[in-house]
Amino acid sequence: MNHDQATLEQPFDREPPQRPRSTPAPVTVSVLEEARRLTEPVIRAGLDRLDPDTRHACGYHLGYWDADGSPLDAGGKGVRPALAVLSARAAGVRGGAPRAGVVAAAACELVHNFSLLHDDLMDGDTERRHRKTVWARFGPASAILAGDAMLALANELLAEAGSPTTAAALGHLNLTTRRLVKGQAADLAFEKRARVTLSECLQMAEDKTGALLACSASLGAMLVGAPARTTAALADYGAHLGLAFQLIDDLLGIWGTPARTGKPVWSDLRARKKSLPVVVALASDRPAGGQLRRMYAEGALQDEAALAEMANLVDRAGGRAWTEARAERESAAAVAALAGLDGPASVRAELAALAELLCRRTY
Amino acid sequence: MNHDQATLEQPFDREPPQRPRSTPAPVTVSVLEEARRLTEPVIRAGLDRLDPDTRHACGYHLGYWDADGSPLDAGGKGVRPALAVLSARAAGVRGGAPRAGVVAAAACELVHNFSLLHDDLMDGDTERRHRKTVWARFGPASAILAGDAMLALANELLAEAGSPTTAAALGHLNLTTRRLVKGQAADLAFEKRARVTLSECLQMAEDKTGALLACSASLGAMLVGAPARTTAALADYGAHLGLAFQLIDDLLGIWGTPARTGKPVWSDLRARKKSLPVVVALASDRPAGGQLRRMYAEGALQDEAALAEMANLVDRAGGRAWTEARAERESAAAVAALAGLDGPASVRAELAALAELLCRRTY
């Protein structure tokens, strides 16, 4: 199969896993769309509180407008808003998305984008979602300030939620932000180290991706005053989903189609990222593992042929199969965690379908 | 008078203002020391929540330890903690510093240092408090992450304050953080512009310095549930004090003694900062104003003699006298705002003495 033929149903250029899977229900896609529709006006109104230059950089990053200010519709997937909106619904509040879920959604999406703005600068990434990154377009200071503003705005909007549990929710959001920092610090440190253990790498993924998905999946429920058992089950779902999400991301970082992922081809291998498939392959005792270790040690090789060979070695050393299997397992664990929820069965079904969709994505 | 002879009583190398002033009471210095003594353990315990690398960079920046981890005592002045602790006391809570004041102090000090970490990187400043800045010592990514972690930690600690007004306090702290971002964005933009009006420059100082001093002076009172009239009077005091503080900072940035300020000599002029004395001088119709405009337009001149000549022109164009007079006025307005307070007279006196001390500082 050609990379360009990859579809939502066949995410990678190999056979899909054999376990029978339901087709992602259209309802799941509409959950993503609905959450974006509810959350975007709150974020846009938040941006209007910022000074014009910082507002412009933030809206550019979020895909609301282009560098010259012309309107765009080029945002992210909106996974975190969808989780936050569903989270408030899972706590049993009837009738559409309660306001608290939307505020939690805006806060989580802003924290996510704060981290992207700063990470892109630290990683030296010049492209995201098919467009220049903020630091590459407006300079490093703009990216730092836009990220800072988004983090402050996330906290400010959440502080205005007007719930008795607002302070607890803020504590949770900022603990999560600290974990994002910890994950990024580890990610950067790993690039300079010759050896990284699988357990260190999993911990990094849990911090960098799992923590904010767990927070998104539980913050709405926390804000509407759900019992601890409910928020714990939702956080557990989000943590497993987050790890699955990162595993898929790592696969797409090597075998994804740049036209769909919006990232330059081979970018992870070029940066010698210690992503999960790579770490598994580097630790492998198969001959391909040894060859890959030698190539990773020779830092200078950057040409396309060498990068394609590295991708091939990661696959042959078992890094790809392991990552796919682990993503399956984490996705299943996420769905299993939903058994602990008392809320409406329809919301549980939507959360399960969302997990399914995200693990079959190609972008 | 030689710069090196400048003391707390004679802050500038010219005659002190003629208005009779009381000698700063030793009690004021002890307020700064006491606030630091109360706040530092809370911040240190907060840093222990961070990953080791980020914690190390934060503690290095705060002057708790050196780059090799050996203990230091090289922190900042602790103005914001002192204001926050006094703020809670001004609201009439008896018996030492209430816990809420200390939490507010830690949060404000962390937000302040978050902004220093990021600003030093954006401004390219390599030295602060007589030591290498974090980005110059550990690299840009460390400074970004340490700043991010401090901002998250400020919010996390404040979220744990356990007061009915915690959420409102968090809203206020993050609105303030947005104003820091706005002020820094303006500061950077001004460096690239040929003309900046005095009103733009004052607005920038109010955002960059006034906002956080206003927040520090009112957050403790807000957390202990003081009436709006009290927090408003304290915020008013802090805003005027902040502007005075920045005006003095701008004077020290040109005529301060590097051995005391910890900043390289002429650093503001070298960077062509549009500080307040400079903006006033650039707008002056005296001959010195015209000469200064020509020198500022010729961006390349960086040698000591040229910088000394620029400082001289700022003085002769009236930038120095205007700034000194305005600092006096803002300091007096800060003290006048305290008349609106009902709290203990001793706290009002301490706040007034603190304003006096900060406007006579040489570092």
Short mmCIF file of C-alpha atoms in Angstrom, two decimals, chain B residues 100-272:
data_model
loop_
_atom_site.label_atom_id
_atom_site.label_comp_id
_atom_site.label_asym_id
_atom_site.label_seq_id
_atom_site.Cartn_x
_atom_site.Cartn_y
_atom_site.Cartn_z
CA ALA B 100 -2.70 33.16 53.23
CA GLY B 101 -0.31 36.11 53.02
CA VAL B 102 2.65 33.76 52.73
CA VAL B 103 0.98 31.70 50.00
CA ALA B 104 0.18 34.92 48.10
CA ALA B 105 3.80 35.99 48.61
CA ALA B 106 5.15 32.75 47.19
CA ALA B 107 2.80 32.93 44.20
CA CYS B 108 3.74 36.54 43.38
CA GLU B 109 7.45 35.88 43.78
CA LEU B 110 7.19 32.86 41.48
CA VAL B 111 5.29 34.84 38.84
CA HIS B 112 7.91 37.59 39.06
CA ASN B 113 10.72 35.11 38.55
CA PHE B 114 8.88 33.33 35.74
CA SER B 115 8.86 36.66 33.91
CA LEU B 116 12.53 37.36 34.67
CA LEU B 117 13.56 33.96 33.33
CA HIS B 118 11.71 34.48 30.05
CA ASP B 119 12.56 38.18 29.72
CA ASP B 120 16.29 37.57 30.20
CA LEU B 121 16.18 35.11 27.31
CA MET B 122 14.12 37.40 25.05
CA ASP B 123 16.29 40.41 25.89
CA GLY B 124 19.51 38.44 25.48
CA ASP B 125 20.63 39.51 28.96
CA THR B 126 23.50 37.33 30.14
CA GLU B 127 23.82 38.62 33.70
CA ARG B 128 21.46 39.18 36.63
CA ARG B 129 22.19 39.66 40.32
CA HIS B 130 25.93 39.35 39.59
CA ARG B 131 25.52 35.86 38.09
CA LYS B 132 24.95 34.36 34.66
CA THR B 133 21.30 34.21 33.69
CA VAL B 134 19.72 30.76 33.37
CA TRP B 135 19.61 30.74 29.58
CA ALA B 136 23.25 31.86 29.41
CA ARG B 137 24.27 29.19 31.90
CA PHE B 138 22.03 26.21 31.02
CA GLY B 139 20.66 27.09 27.56
CA PRO B 140 17.44 28.65 26.24
CA ALA B 141 15.28 25.53 26.70
CA SER B 142 16.12 25.38 30.41
CA ALA B 143 15.07 29.01 30.86
CA ILE B 144 11.80 28.46 29.01
CA LEU B 145 10.96 25.34 31.00
CA ALA B 146 12.04 26.81 34.35
CA GLY B 147 9.83 29.84 33.69
CA ASP B 148 6.90 27.67 32.66
CA ALA B 149 7.33 25.52 35.76
CA MET B 150 7.43 28.57 38.05
CA LEU B 151 4.23 29.96 36.54
CA ALA B 152 2.46 26.61 36.94
CA LEU B 153 3.79 26.27 40.48
CA ALA B 154 2.58 29.77 41.40
CA ASN B 155 -0.92 28.80 40.33
CA GLU B 156 -0.74 25.40 41.98
CA LEU B 157 0.36 26.79 45.34
CA LEU B 158 -2.27 29.53 45.24
CA ALA B 159 -4.95 26.98 44.29
CA GLU B 160 -4.13 25.18 47.55
CA ALA B 161 -4.72 28.29 49.70
CA GLY B 162 -8.04 26.93 50.92
CA SER B 163 -9.78 30.30 51.04
CA PRO B 164 -13.31 31.01 49.74
CA THR B 165 -11.69 33.67 47.54
CA THR B 166 -9.00 31.42 46.08
CA ALA B 167 -10.57 31.34 42.60
CA ALA B 168 -10.92 35.14 42.52
CA ALA B 169 -7.29 35.48 43.61
CA LEU B 170 -6.22 33.11 40.83
CA GLY B 171 -8.18 35.11 38.28
CA HIS B 172 -6.42 38.24 39.47
CA LEU B 173 -2.96 36.65 39.40
CA ASN B 174 -3.41 35.46 35.84
CA LEU B 175 -4.85 38.73 34.58
CA THR B 176 -1.68 40.23 36.06
CA THR B 177 0.46 37.66 34.26
CA ARG B 178 -1.20 38.67 30.99
CA ARG B 179 -0.23 42.26 31.74
CA LEU B 180 3.39 41.21 32.26
CA VAL B 181 3.27 39.58 28.83
CA LYS B 182 1.72 42.72 27.33
CA GLY B 183 4.39 44.91 28.92
CA GLN B 184 7.23 42.74 27.68
CA ALA B 185 5.72 42.61 24.18
CA ALA B 186 5.60 46.42 24.18
CA ASP B 187 9.15 46.67 25.53
CA LEU B 188 10.47 44.49 22.71
CA ALA B 189 8.42 46.35 20.09
CA PHE B 190 9.71 49.71 21.33
CA GLU B 191 13.33 48.68 20.80
CA LYS B 192 12.62 48.39 17.09
CA ARG B 193 10.67 51.64 16.79
CA ALA B 194 12.26 55.05 16.25
CA ARG B 195 9.57 56.89 18.25
CA VAL B 196 7.75 55.92 21.40
CA THR B 197 5.47 58.34 23.18
CA LEU B 198 5.80 58.96 26.88
CA SER B 199 2.27 57.72 27.42
CA GLU B 200 3.05 54.42 25.65
CA CYS B 201 6.17 54.09 27.75
CA LEU B 202 4.31 54.74 31.01
CA GLN B 203 1.66 52.20 30.00
CA MET B 204 4.43 49.69 29.40
CA ALA B 205 5.91 50.34 32.86
CA GLU B 206 2.47 50.02 34.45
CA ASP B 207 2.01 46.64 32.74
CA LYS B 208 5.52 45.34 33.25
CA THR B 209 6.09 46.42 36.83
CA GLY B 210 3.04 48.20 38.23
CA ALA B 211 0.62 45.34 37.65
CA LEU B 212 2.51 42.74 39.67
CA LEU B 213 3.29 45.14 42.51
CA ALA B 214 -0.42 46.07 42.63
CA CYS B 215 -1.29 42.37 42.65
CA SER B 216 1.27 41.59 45.36
CA ALA B 217 -0.01 44.44 47.53
CA SER B 218 -3.62 43.26 47.29
CA LEU B 219 -3.54 39.48 46.84
CA GLY B 220 -2.95 38.68 50.50
CA ALA B 221 -5.87 40.90 51.52
CA MET B 222 -8.04 39.33 48.82
CA LEU B 223 -7.22 35.85 50.10
CA VAL B 224 -8.16 36.66 53.69
CA GLY B 225 -11.49 38.05 52.46
CA ALA B 226 -10.88 41.78 52.87
CA PRO B 227 -13.62 44.10 51.56
CA ALA B 228 -13.26 45.43 48.00
CA ARG B 229 -12.47 48.93 49.33
CA THR B 230 -9.41 47.60 51.15
CA THR B 231 -8.07 45.54 48.26
CA ALA B 232 -8.66 48.49 45.90
CA ALA B 233 -6.69 50.86 48.15
CA LEU B 234 -3.86 48.35 48.43
CA ALA B 235 -3.82 47.74 44.67
CA ASP B 236 -3.74 51.50 44.11
CA TYR B 237 -0.78 51.78 46.50
CA GLY B 238 0.99 48.93 44.69
CA ALA B 239 0.36 50.36 41.23
CA HIS B 240 1.87 53.75 42.14
CA LEU B 241 4.72 52.07 43.98
CA GLY B 242 5.33 49.86 40.95
CA LEU B 243 5.61 52.81 38.64
CA ALA B 244 7.97 54.56 41.08
CA PHE B 245 9.96 51.34 41.30
CA GLN B 246 10.29 51.15 37.51
CA LEU B 247 11.30 54.81 37.25
CA ILE B 248 14.08 54.20 39.79
CA ASP B 249 15.01 51.03 37.92
CA ASP B 250 15.35 53.04 34.73
CA LEU B 251 17.58 55.58 36.51
CA LEU B 252 19.74 52.79 37.92
CA GLY B 253 19.85 51.21 34.45
CA ILE B 254 21.79 54.31 33.30
CA TRP B 255 23.42 55.79 36.40
CA GLY B 256 23.43 52.86 38.81
CA THR B 257 26.59 51.18 40.02
CA PRO B 258 26.96 47.78 38.33
CA ALA B 259 28.60 46.41 41.47
CA ARG B 260 25.35 47.13 43.29
CA THR B 261 22.70 46.59 40.59
CA GLY B 262 24.25 43.34 39.36
CA LYS B 263 23.69 44.45 35.78
CA PRO B 264 26.46 45.24 33.27
CA VAL B 265 27.25 48.96 32.94
CA TRP B 266 25.24 50.84 30.29
CA SER B 267 23.22 47.73 29.48
CA ASP B 268 19.99 49.67 28.88
CA LEU B 269 21.66 52.21 26.58
CA ARG B 270 23.61 49.51 24.79
CA ALA B 271 20.32 47.71 23.99
CA ARG B 272 18.77 51.05 22.95
#
